[in-house]
GROMACS .gro file of C-alpha atoms in nm:
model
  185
    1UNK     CA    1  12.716  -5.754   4.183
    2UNK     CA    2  12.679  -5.368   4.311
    3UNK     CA    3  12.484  -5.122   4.208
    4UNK     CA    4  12.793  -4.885   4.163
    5UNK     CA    5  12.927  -5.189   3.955
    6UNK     CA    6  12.671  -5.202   3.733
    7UNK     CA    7  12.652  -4.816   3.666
    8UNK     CA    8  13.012  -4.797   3.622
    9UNK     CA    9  12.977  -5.009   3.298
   10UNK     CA   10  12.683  -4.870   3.165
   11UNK     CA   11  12.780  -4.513   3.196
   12UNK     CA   12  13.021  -4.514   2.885
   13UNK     CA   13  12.727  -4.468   2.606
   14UNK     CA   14  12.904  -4.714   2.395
   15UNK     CA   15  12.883  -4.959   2.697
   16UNK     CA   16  12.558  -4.860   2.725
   17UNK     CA   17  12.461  -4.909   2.324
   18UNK     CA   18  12.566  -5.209   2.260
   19UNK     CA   19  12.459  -5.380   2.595
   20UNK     CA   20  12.117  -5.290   2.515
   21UNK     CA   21  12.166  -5.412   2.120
   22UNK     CA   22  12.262  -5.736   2.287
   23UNK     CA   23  11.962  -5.761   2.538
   24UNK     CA   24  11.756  -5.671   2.255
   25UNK     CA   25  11.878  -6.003   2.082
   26UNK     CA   26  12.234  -5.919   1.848
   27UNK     CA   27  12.410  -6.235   1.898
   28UNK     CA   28  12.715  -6.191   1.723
   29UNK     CA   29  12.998  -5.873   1.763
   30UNK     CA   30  12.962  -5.744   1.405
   31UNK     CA   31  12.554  -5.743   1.494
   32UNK     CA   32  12.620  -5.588   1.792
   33UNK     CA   33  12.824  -5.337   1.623
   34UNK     CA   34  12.553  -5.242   1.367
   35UNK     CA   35  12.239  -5.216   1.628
   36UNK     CA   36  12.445  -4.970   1.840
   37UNK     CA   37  12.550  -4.790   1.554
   38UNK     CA   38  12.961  -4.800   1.658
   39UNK     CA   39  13.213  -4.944   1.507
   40UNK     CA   40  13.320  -5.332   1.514
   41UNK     CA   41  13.623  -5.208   1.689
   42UNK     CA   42  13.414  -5.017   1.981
   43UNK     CA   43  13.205  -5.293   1.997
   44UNK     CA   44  13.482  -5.521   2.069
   45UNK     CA   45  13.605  -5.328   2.329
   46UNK     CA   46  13.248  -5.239   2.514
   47UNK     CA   47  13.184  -5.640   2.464
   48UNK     CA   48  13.528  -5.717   2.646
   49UNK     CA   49  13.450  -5.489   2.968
   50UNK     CA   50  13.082  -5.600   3.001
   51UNK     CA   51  13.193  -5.939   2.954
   52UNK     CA   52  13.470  -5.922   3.243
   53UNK     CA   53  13.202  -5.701   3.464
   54UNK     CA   54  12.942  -5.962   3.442
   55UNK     CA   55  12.651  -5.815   3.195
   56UNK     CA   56  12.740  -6.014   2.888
   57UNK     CA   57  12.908  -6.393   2.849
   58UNK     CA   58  13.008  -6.533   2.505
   59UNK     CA   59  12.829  -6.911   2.465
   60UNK     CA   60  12.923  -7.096   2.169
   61UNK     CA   61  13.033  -6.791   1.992
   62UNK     CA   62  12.697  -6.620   2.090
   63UNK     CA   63  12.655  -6.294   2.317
   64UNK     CA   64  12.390  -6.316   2.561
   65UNK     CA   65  12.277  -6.039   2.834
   66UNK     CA   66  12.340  -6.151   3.183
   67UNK     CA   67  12.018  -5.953   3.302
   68UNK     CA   68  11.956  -6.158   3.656
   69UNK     CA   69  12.186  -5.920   3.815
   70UNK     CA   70  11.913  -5.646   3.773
   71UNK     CA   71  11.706  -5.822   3.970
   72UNK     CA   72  11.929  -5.959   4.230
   73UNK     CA   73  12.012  -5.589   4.293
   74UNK     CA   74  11.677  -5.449   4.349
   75UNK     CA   75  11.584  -5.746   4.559
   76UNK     CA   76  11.910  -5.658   4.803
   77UNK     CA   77  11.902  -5.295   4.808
   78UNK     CA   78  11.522  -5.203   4.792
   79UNK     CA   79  11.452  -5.063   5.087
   80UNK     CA   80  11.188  -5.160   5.356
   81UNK     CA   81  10.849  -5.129   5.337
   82UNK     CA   82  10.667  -4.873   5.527
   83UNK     CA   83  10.424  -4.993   5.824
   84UNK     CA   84  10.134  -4.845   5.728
   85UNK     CA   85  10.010  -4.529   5.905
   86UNK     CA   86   9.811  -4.603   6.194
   87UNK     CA   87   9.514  -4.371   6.341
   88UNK     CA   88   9.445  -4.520   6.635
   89UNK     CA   89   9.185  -4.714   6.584
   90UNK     CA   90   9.183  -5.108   6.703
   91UNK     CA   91   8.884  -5.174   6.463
   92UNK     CA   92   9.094  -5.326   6.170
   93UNK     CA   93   8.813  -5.230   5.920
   94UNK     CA   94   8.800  -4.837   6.007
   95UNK     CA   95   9.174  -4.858   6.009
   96UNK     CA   96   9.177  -4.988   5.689
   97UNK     CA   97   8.941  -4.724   5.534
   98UNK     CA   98   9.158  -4.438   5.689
   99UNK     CA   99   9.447  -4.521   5.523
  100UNK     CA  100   9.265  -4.550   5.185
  101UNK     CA  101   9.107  -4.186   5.266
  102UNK     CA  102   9.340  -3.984   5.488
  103UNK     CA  103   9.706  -3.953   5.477
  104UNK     CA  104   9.868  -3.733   5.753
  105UNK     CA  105   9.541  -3.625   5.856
  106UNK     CA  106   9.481  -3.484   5.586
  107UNK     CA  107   9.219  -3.617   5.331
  108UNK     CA  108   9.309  -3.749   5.007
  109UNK     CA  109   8.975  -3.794   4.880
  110UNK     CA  110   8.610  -3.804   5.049
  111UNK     CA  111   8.455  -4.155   4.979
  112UNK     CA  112   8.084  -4.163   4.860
  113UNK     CA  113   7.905  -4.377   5.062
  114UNK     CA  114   7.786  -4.145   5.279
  115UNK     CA  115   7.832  -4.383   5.621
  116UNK     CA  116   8.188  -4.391   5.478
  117UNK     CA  117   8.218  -4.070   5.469
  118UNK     CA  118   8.097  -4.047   5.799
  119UNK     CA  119   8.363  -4.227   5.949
  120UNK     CA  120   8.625  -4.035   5.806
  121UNK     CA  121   8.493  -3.666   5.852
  122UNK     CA  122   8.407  -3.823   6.247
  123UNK     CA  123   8.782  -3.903   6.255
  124UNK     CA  124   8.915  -3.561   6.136
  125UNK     CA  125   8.612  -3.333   6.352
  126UNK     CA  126   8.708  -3.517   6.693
  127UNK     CA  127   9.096  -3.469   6.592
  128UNK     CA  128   9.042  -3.087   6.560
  129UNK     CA  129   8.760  -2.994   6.731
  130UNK     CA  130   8.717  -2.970   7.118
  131UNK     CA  131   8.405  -3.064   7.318
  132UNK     CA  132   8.316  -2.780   7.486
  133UNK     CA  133   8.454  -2.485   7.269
  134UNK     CA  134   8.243  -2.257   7.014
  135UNK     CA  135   8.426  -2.143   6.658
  136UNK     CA  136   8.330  -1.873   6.461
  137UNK     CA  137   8.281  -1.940   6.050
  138UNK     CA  138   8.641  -1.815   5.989
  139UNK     CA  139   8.748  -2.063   6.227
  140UNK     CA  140   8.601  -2.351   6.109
  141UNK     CA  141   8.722  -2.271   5.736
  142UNK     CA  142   9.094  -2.287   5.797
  143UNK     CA  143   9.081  -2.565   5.976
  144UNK     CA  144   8.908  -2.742   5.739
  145UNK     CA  145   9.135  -2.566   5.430
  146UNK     CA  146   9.398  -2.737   5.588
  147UNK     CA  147   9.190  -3.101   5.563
  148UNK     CA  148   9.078  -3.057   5.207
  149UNK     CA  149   9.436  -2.886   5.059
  150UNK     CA  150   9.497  -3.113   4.746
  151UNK     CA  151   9.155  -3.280   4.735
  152UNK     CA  152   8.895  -3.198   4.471
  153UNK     CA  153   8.645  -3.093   4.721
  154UNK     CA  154   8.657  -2.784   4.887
  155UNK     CA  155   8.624  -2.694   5.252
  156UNK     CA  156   8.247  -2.529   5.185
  157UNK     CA  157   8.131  -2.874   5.123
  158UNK     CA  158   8.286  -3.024   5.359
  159UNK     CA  159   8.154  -2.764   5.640
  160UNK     CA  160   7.831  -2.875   5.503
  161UNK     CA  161   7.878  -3.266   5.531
  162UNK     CA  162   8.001  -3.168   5.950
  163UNK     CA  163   7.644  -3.037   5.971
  164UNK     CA  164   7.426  -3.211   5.771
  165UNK     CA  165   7.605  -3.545   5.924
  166UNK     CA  166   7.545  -3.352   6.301
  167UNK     CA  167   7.917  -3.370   6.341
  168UNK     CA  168   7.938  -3.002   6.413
  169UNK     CA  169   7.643  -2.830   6.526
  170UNK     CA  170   7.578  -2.457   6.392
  171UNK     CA  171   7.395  -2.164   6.552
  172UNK     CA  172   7.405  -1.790   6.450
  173UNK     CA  173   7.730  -1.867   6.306
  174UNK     CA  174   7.878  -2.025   6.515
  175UNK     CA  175   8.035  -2.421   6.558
  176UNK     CA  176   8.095  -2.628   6.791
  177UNK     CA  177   8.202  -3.056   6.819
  178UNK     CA  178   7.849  -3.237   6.868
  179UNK     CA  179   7.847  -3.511   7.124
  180UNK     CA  180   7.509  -3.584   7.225
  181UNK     CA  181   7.491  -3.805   6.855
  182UNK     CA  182   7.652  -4.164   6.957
  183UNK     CA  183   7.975  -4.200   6.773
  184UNK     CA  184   7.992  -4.440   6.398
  185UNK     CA  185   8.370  -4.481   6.533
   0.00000   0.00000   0.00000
C-alpha cells in the first residue's frame, strides 16, 4: 500500500472518524457509527471504502483495523540514515566525543570534564586559529561568537577555558594558537 493511498482514505473526516473508532476497538457498524459520532448510514459508507482500500476487513461480522500497513510504509519509504559527521580524526573515541559535542563546527554544548573539554575546544582553536598569527580581543570574540551561538555558555568563558587550558596564549591583549604545549588530540 502507498502512502498517497493511505492519505487518500483518511482525508474524508468521516473516513477518518470512524477508522479511528474502529482501531480504538468498535466492532460492529452501528458501534462504529456512535464512537465517530455520524450516522449509521455514513458509517456504512466510510466502512465500505476503507474496507475496499485495505484499512478495515469484516471477520465474522466483526470490523477490525488493518494497521500493519502503517508500518510497512514507514519501513519502505523512511529515508536513509545519515553517516555521521566526521572531523577528521582516525581515533574512534575523539570522533565519537565530537559528534556528541560539536555539530558543524559549531558547539552544541561544552562537556565538563575538563580533559573533555579539552579535546573539543583543541579541535575548534586549531580549526580557526593559525600558528604563527597574533589576534586582537575583538578578534578572538567573533570567532568564538560564532562557536558558542546557541549554546548556554558564552564566548567570555570560553576565551577563558583557550587560556587557562594554554590553547591560546594572551599578552597585552593580544592572542595567538599555542604550540609549544603537546597536543591531547
Amino acid at each position: 500500500m502507498r502512502p498517497e493511498s493511505v492519505v487518500a482514505l483518511l482525508a474524508e473526516p468521516s473516513r477518518l472518524q470512524v477508522f479511528s473508532a474502529v482501531v480504538l476497538g468498535a466492532t460492529s457498524l452501528p458501534s462504529a457509527a456512535r464512537a465517530a459520532g455520524v450516522s449509521v448510514k455514513e458509517a456504512a459508507v466510510a466502512v465500505r471504502r476503507l474496507t475496499d482500500g485495505g484499512l478495515v476487513a469484516e471477520t465474522d461480522g466483526e470490523l477490525h483495523a488493518l494497521t500493519e500497513h502503517f508500518k510497512d510504509i514507514v519501513r519502505t519509504t523512511r529515508p536513509p540514515a545519515e553517516e555521521p559527521e566526521s572531523h577528521g580524526y582516525e581515533n574512534d573515541e575523539v570522533e565519537s566525543l565530537l559528534r556528541t559535542f560539536v555539530r558543524n563546527d559549531r558547539l552544541i554544548r561544552l562537556p565538563s570534564q575538563w580533559v573533555r573539554r579539552r579535546v573539543v575546544l583543541q579541535h575548534h582553536t586549531h580549526r580557526t586559529f593559525k600558528d604563527g598569527t597574533t589576534y586582537d580581543e575583538r578578534t578572538v570574540n567573533e570567532k568564538l561568537k560564532v562557536w558558542c551561538e546557541g549554546v548556554g555558555t558564552d564566548h567570555v568563558t570560553v576565551r577563558r577555558y583557550l587560556v587557562d587550558l594554554c590553547l591560546l596564549g594572551r599578552e597585552g591583549g593580544r592572542y595567538w594558537l599555542r604550540t609549544d604545549i603537546q597536543p591531547a588530540l
